[in-house]
mmCIF file of C-alpha atoms in Angstrom:
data_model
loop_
_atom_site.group_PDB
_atom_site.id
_atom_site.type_symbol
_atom_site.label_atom_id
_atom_site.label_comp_id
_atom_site.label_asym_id
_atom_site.label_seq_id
_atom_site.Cartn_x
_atom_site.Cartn_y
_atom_site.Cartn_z
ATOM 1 C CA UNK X 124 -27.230 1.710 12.449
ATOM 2 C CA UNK X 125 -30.095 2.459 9.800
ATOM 3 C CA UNK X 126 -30.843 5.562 8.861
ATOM 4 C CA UNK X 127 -34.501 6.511 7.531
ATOM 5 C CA UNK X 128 -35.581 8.880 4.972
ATOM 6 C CA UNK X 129 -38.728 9.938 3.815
ATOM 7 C CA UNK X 130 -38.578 10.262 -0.261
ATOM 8 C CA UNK X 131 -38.946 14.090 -1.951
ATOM 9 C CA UNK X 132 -41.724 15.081 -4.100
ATOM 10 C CA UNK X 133 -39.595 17.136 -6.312
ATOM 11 C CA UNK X 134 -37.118 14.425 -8.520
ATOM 12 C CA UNK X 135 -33.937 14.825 -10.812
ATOM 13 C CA UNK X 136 -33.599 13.551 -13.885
ATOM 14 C CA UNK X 137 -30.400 10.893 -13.481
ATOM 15 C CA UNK X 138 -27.216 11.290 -15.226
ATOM 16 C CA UNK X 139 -26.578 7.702 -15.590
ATOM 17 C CA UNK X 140 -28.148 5.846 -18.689
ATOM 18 C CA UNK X 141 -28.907 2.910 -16.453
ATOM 19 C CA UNK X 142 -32.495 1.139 -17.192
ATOM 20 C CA UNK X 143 -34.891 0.831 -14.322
ATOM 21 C CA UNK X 144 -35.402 -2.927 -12.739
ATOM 22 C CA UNK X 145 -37.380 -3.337 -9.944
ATOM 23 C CA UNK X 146 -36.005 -6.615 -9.450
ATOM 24 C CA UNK X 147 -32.421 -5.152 -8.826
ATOM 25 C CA UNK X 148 -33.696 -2.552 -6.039
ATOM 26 C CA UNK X 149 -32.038 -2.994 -2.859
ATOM 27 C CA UNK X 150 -32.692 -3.965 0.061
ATOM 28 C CA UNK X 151 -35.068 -7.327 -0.206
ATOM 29 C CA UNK X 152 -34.677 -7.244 -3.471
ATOM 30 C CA UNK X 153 -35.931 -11.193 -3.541
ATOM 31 C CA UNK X 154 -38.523 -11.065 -0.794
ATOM 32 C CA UNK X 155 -40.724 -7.705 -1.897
ATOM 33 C CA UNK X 156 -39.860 -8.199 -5.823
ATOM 34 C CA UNK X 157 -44.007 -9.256 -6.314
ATOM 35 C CA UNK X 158 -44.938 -6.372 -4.508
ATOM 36 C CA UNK X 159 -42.773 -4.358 -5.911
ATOM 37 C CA UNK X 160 -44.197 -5.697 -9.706
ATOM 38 C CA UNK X 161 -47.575 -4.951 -8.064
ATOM 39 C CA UNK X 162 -47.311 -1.624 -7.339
ATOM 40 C CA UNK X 163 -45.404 -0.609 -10.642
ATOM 41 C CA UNK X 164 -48.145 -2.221 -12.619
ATOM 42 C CA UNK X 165 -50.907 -0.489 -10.843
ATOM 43 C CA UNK X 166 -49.118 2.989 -10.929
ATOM 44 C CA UNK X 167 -48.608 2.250 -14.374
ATOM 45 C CA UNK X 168 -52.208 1.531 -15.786
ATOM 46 C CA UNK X 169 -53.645 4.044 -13.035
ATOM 47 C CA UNK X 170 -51.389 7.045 -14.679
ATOM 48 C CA UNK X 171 -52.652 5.846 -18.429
ATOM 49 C CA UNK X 172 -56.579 7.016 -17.086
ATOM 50 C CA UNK X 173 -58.342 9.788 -17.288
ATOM 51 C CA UNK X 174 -58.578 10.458 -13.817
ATOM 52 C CA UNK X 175 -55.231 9.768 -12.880
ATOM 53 C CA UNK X 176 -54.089 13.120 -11.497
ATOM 54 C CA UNK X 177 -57.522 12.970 -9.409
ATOM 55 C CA UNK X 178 -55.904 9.794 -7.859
ATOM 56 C CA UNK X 179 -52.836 10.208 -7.547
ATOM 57 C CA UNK X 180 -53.614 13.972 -5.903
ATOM 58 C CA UNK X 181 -51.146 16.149 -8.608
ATOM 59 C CA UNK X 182 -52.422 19.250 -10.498
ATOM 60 C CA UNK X 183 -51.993 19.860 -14.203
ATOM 61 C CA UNK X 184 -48.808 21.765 -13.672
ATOM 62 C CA UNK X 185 -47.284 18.474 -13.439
ATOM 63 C CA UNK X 186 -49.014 16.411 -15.631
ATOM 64 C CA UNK X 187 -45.850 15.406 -17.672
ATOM 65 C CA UNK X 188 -44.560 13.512 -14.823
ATOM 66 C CA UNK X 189 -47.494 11.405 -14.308
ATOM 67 C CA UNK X 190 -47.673 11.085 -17.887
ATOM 68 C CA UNK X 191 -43.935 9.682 -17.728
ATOM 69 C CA UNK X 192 -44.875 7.349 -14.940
ATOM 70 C CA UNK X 193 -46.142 5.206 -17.749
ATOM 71 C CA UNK X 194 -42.908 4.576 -19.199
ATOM 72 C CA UNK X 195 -41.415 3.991 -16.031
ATOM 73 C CA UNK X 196 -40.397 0.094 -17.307
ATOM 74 C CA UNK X 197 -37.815 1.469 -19.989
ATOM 75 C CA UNK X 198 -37.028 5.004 -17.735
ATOM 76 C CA UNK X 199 -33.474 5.949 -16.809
ATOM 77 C CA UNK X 200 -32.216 5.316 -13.253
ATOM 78 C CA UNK X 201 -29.809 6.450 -11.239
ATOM 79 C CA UNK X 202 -28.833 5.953 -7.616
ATOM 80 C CA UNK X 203 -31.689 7.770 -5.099
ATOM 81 C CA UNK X 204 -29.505 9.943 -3.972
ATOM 82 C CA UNK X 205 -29.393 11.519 -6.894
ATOM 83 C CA UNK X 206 -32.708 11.710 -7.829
ATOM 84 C CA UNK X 207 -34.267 12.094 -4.642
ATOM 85 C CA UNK X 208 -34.045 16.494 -4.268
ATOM 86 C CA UNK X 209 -36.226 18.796 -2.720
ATOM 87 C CA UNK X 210 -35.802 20.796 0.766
ATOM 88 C CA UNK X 211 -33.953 17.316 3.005
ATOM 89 C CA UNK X 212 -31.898 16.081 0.274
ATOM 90 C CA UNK X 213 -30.528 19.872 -0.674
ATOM 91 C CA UNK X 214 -30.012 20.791 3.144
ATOM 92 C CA UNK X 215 -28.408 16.815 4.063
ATOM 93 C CA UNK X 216 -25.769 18.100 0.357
ATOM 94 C CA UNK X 217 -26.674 14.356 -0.696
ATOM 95 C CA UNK X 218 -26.096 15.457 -4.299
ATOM 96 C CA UNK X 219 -22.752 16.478 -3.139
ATOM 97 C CA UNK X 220 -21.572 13.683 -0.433
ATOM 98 C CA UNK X 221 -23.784 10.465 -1.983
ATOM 99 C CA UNK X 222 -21.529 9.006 -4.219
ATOM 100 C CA UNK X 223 -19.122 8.149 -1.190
ATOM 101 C CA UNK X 224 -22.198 6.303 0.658
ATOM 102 C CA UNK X 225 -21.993 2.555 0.558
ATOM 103 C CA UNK X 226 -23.532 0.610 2.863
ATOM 104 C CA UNK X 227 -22.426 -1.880 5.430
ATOM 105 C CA UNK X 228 -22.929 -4.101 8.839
ATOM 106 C CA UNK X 229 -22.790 -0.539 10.513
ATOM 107 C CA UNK X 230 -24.216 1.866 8.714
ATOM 108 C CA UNK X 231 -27.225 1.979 6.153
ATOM 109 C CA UNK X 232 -29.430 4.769 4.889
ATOM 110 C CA UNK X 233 -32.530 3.906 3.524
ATOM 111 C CA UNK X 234 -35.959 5.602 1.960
ATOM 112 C CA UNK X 235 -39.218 5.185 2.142
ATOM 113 C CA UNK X 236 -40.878 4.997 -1.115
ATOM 114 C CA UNK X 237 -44.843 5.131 -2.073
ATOM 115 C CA UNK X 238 -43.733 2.985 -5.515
ATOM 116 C CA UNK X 239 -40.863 0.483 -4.135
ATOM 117 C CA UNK X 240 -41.372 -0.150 -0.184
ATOM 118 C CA UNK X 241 -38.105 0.718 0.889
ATOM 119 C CA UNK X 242 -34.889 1.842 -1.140
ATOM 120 C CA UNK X 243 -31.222 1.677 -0.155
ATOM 121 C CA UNK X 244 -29.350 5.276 -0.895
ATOM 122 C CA UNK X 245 -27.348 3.381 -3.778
ATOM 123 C CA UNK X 246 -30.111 1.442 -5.155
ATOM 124 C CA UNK X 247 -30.620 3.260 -9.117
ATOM 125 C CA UNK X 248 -33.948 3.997 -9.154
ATOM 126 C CA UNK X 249 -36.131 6.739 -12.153
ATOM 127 C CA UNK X 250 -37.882 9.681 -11.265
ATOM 128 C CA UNK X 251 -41.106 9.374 -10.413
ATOM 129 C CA UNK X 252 -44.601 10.303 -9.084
ATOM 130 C CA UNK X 253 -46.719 8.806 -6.181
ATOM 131 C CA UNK X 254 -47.090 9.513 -2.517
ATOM 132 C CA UNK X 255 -47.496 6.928 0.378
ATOM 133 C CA UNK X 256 -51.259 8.966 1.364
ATOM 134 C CA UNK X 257 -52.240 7.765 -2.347
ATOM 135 C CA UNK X 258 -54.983 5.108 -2.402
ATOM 136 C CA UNK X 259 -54.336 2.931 -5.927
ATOM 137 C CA UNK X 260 -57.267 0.796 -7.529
ATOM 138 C CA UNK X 261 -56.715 -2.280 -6.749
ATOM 139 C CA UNK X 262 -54.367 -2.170 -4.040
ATOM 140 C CA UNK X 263 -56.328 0.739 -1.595
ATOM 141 C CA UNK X 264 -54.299 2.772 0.637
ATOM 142 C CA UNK X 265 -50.579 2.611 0.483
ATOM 143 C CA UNK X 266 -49.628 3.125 3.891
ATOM 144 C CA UNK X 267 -51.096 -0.152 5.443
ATOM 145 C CA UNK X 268 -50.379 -2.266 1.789
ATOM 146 C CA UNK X 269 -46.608 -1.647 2.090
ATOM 147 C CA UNK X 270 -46.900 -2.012 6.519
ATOM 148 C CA UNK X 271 -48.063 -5.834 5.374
ATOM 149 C CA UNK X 272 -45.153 -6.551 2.946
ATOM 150 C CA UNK X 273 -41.814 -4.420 4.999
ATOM 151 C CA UNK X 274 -42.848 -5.323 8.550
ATOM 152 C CA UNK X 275 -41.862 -8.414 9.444
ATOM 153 C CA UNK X 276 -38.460 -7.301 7.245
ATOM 154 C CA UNK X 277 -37.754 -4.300 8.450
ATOM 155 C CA UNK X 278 -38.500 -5.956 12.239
ATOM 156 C CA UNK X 279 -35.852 -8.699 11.626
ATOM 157 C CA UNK X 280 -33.261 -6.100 10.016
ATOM 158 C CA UNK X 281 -33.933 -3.527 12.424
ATOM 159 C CA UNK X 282 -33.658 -6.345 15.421
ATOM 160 C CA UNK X 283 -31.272 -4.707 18.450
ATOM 161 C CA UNK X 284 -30.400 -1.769 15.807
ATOM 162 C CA UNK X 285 -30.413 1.825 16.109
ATOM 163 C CA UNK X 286 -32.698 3.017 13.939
ATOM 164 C CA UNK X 287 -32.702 6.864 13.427
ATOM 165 C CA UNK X 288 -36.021 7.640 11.874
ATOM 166 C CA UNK X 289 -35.855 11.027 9.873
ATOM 167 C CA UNK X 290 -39.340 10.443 7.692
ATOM 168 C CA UNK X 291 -42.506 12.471 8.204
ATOM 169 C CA UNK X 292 -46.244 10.814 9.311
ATOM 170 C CA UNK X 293 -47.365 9.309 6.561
ATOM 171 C CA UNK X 294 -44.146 7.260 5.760
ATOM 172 C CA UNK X 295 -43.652 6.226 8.894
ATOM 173 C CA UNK X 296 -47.601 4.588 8.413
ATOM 174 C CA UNK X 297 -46.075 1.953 6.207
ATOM 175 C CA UNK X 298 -43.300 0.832 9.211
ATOM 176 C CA UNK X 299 -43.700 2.802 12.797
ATOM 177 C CA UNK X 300 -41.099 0.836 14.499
ATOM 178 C CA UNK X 301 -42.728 1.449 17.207
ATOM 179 C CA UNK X 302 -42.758 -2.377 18.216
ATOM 180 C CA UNK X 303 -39.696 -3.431 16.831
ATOM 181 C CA UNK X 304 -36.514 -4.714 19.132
ATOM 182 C CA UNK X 305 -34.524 -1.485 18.216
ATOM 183 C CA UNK X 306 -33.523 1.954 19.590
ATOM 184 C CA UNK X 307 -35.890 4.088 17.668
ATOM 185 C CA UNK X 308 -34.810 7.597 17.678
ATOM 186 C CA UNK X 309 -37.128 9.394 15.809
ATOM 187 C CA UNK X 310 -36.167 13.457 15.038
ATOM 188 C CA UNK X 311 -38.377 16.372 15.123
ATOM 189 C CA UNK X 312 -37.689 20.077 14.685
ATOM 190 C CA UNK X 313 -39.615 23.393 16.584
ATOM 191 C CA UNK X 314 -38.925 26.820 16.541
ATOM 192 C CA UNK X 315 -39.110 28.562 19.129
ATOM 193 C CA UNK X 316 -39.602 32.439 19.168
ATOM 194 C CA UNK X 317 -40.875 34.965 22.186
ATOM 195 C CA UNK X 318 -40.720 31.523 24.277
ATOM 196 C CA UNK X 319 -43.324 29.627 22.358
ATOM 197 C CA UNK X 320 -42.858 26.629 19.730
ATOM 198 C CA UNK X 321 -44.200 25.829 16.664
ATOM 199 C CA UNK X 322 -43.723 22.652 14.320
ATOM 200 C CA UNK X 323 -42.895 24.036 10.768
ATOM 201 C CA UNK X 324 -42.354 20.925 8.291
ATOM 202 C CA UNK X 325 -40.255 23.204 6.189
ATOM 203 C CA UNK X 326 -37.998 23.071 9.272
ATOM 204 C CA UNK X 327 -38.319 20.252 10.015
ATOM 205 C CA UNK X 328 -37.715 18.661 6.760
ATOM 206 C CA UNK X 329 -34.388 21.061 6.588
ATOM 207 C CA UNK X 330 -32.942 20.019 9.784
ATOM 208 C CA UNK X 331 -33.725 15.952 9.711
ATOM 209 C CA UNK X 332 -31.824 16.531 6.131
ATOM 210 C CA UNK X 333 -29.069 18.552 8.072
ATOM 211 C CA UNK X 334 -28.645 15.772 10.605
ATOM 212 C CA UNK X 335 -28.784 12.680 8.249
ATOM 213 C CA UNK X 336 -25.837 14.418 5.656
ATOM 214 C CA UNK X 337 -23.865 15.139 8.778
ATOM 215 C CA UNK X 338 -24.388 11.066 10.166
ATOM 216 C CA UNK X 339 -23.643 10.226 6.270
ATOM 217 C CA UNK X 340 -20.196 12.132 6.573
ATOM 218 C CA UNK X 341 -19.018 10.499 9.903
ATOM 219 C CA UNK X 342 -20.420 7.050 8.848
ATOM 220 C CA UNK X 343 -16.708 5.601 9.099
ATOM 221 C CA UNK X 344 -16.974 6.939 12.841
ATOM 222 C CA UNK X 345 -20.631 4.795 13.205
ATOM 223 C CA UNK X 346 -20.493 2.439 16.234
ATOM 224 C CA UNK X 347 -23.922 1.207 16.233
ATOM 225 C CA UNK X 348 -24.619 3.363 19.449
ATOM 226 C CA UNK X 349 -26.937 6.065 20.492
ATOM 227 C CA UNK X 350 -24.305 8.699 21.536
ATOM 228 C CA UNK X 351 -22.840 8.623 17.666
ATOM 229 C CA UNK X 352 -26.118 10.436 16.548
ATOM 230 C CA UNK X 353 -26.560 12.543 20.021
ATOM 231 C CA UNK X 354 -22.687 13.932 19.806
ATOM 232 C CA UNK X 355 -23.482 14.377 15.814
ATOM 233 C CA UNK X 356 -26.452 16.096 16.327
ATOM 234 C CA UNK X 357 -24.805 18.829 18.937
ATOM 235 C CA UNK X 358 -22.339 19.149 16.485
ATOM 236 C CA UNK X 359 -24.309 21.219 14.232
ATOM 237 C CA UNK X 360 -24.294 24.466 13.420
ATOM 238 C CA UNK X 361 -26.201 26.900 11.899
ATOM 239 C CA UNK X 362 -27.206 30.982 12.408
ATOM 240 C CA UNK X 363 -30.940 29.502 13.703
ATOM 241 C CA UNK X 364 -29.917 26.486 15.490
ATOM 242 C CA UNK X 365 -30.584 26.867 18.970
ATOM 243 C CA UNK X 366 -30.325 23.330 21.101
ATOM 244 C CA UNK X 367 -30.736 19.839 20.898
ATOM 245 C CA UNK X 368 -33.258 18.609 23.092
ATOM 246 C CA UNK X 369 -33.877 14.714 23.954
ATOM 247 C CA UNK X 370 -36.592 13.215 24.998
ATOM 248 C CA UNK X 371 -37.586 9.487 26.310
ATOM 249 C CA UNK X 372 -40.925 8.603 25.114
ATOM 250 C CA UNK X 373 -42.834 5.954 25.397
ATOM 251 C CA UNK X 374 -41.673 3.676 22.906
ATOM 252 C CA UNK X 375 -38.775 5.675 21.176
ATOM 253 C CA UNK X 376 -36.266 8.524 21.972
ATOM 254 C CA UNK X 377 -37.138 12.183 20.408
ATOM 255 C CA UNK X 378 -34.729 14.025 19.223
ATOM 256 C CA UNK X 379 -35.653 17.492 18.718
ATOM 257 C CA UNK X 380 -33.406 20.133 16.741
ATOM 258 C CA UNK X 381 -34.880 23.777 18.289
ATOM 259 C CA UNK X 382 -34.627 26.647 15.751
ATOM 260 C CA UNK X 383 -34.723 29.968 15.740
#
């Protein structure tokens, strides 16, 4: 089973005094360490101009983290998921239940990252700042540069897998899945109030980070099969969860956590 997670915007500063290498990212750590080197360097000279919050779409108020993207070479890491925070990461307790992740033949949570293609939960990576919508000089658009590099990868890792795909729209850009041999199982979130629905990514983020915590702390109970995330998923609680809904789509499974 493999797990996907989109990355946060918001980062922690890592406890560890471990230096950054790209090279020693998993997974593919040998087949996307180029692109990898690419996209560093670009980020790199791109945060050094004067135009750099333009591109990389930040206001001033957090100018000292593109400004630290330039030292990113000689920047402390630690594992992502301790430096990954924000509203999924904080709701999923990662910072909490993390350090007992490790992966294996049956069960692997990975994120999506603008900077580094794809990052295993353990991998020690620095803070940092770029989004997959960000369009670098010299490389264009993110999205469809890292699709070119992770697809036929993440197609051969994902082969006859269950893939539970927790990431918003634009991470999804640089792998779908969609055509992959693997039970896709992508999860949304509505709320539902006076019998309509509404999307609300705030929800939406909360609840995929509910859901993926909740698959992390039964991972010794992963058999590789589509009932382990149904059963986990109606095992949640909370004062505004409602029902889990699932739906057969045309070329994946929705799962849909309905709020209050």
């Amino acid at each position: 089973m493999l797990v996907l997670l989109p990355p946060s915007e918001g980062k922690t500063l890592p406890a560890s005094t471990v230096n950054f290498d790209a090279d020693a990212i998993a997974p593919f750590s040998t087949q996307l360490a180029d692109a990898r080197q690419s996209v560093l360097d670009c980020l790199i000279e791109t945060s050094a101009r004067r135009d750099a919050l333009e591109i990389l779409k930040v206001g001033k108020t957090i100018a000292d983290e593109v400004e630290a993207n330039k030292h990113l070479r000689s920047a402390q890491a630690g594992p992502a998921w301790q430096v990954y925070s924000g509203v999924l990461y904080e709701a999923g307790r990662f910072g909490e239940i993390g350090a007992g992740y490790k992966a294996n033949s049956n069960f692997e949570i990975w994120v999506q990252s603008a900077l580094l293609g794809v990052v295993d939960l353990a991998s020690p990576i620095p803070p940092y700042r770029l989004s997959m919508d960000t369009k670098l000089p010299g490389l264009g658009n993110l999205a469809p540069w890292w699709k070119k590099h992770l697809e036929p990868l993440m197609e051969q890792h994902a082969h006859h897998r269950v893939v539970v795909d927790a990431r918003s729209g634009a991470y999804q850009k640089a792998w779908p899945g969609t055509s992959a041999e693997c039970d896709l199982i992508r999860v949304n979130a509505v709320r539902e109030r006076d019998g309509k629905r509404t999307v609300v990514s705030h929800n939406a983020k909360k609840y995929r980070g509910i859901l993926a915590g909740a698959l992390l702390e039964h991972a010794s109970e992963a058999d590789g099969s589509i009932d382990f995330v149904l059963d986990t998923a109606r095992s949640l609680t909370g004062a505004d969860l409602t029902g889990i809904e699932v739906r057969q789509r045309r070329d994946h499974l929705e799962l849909v956590i309905v709020t209050s």
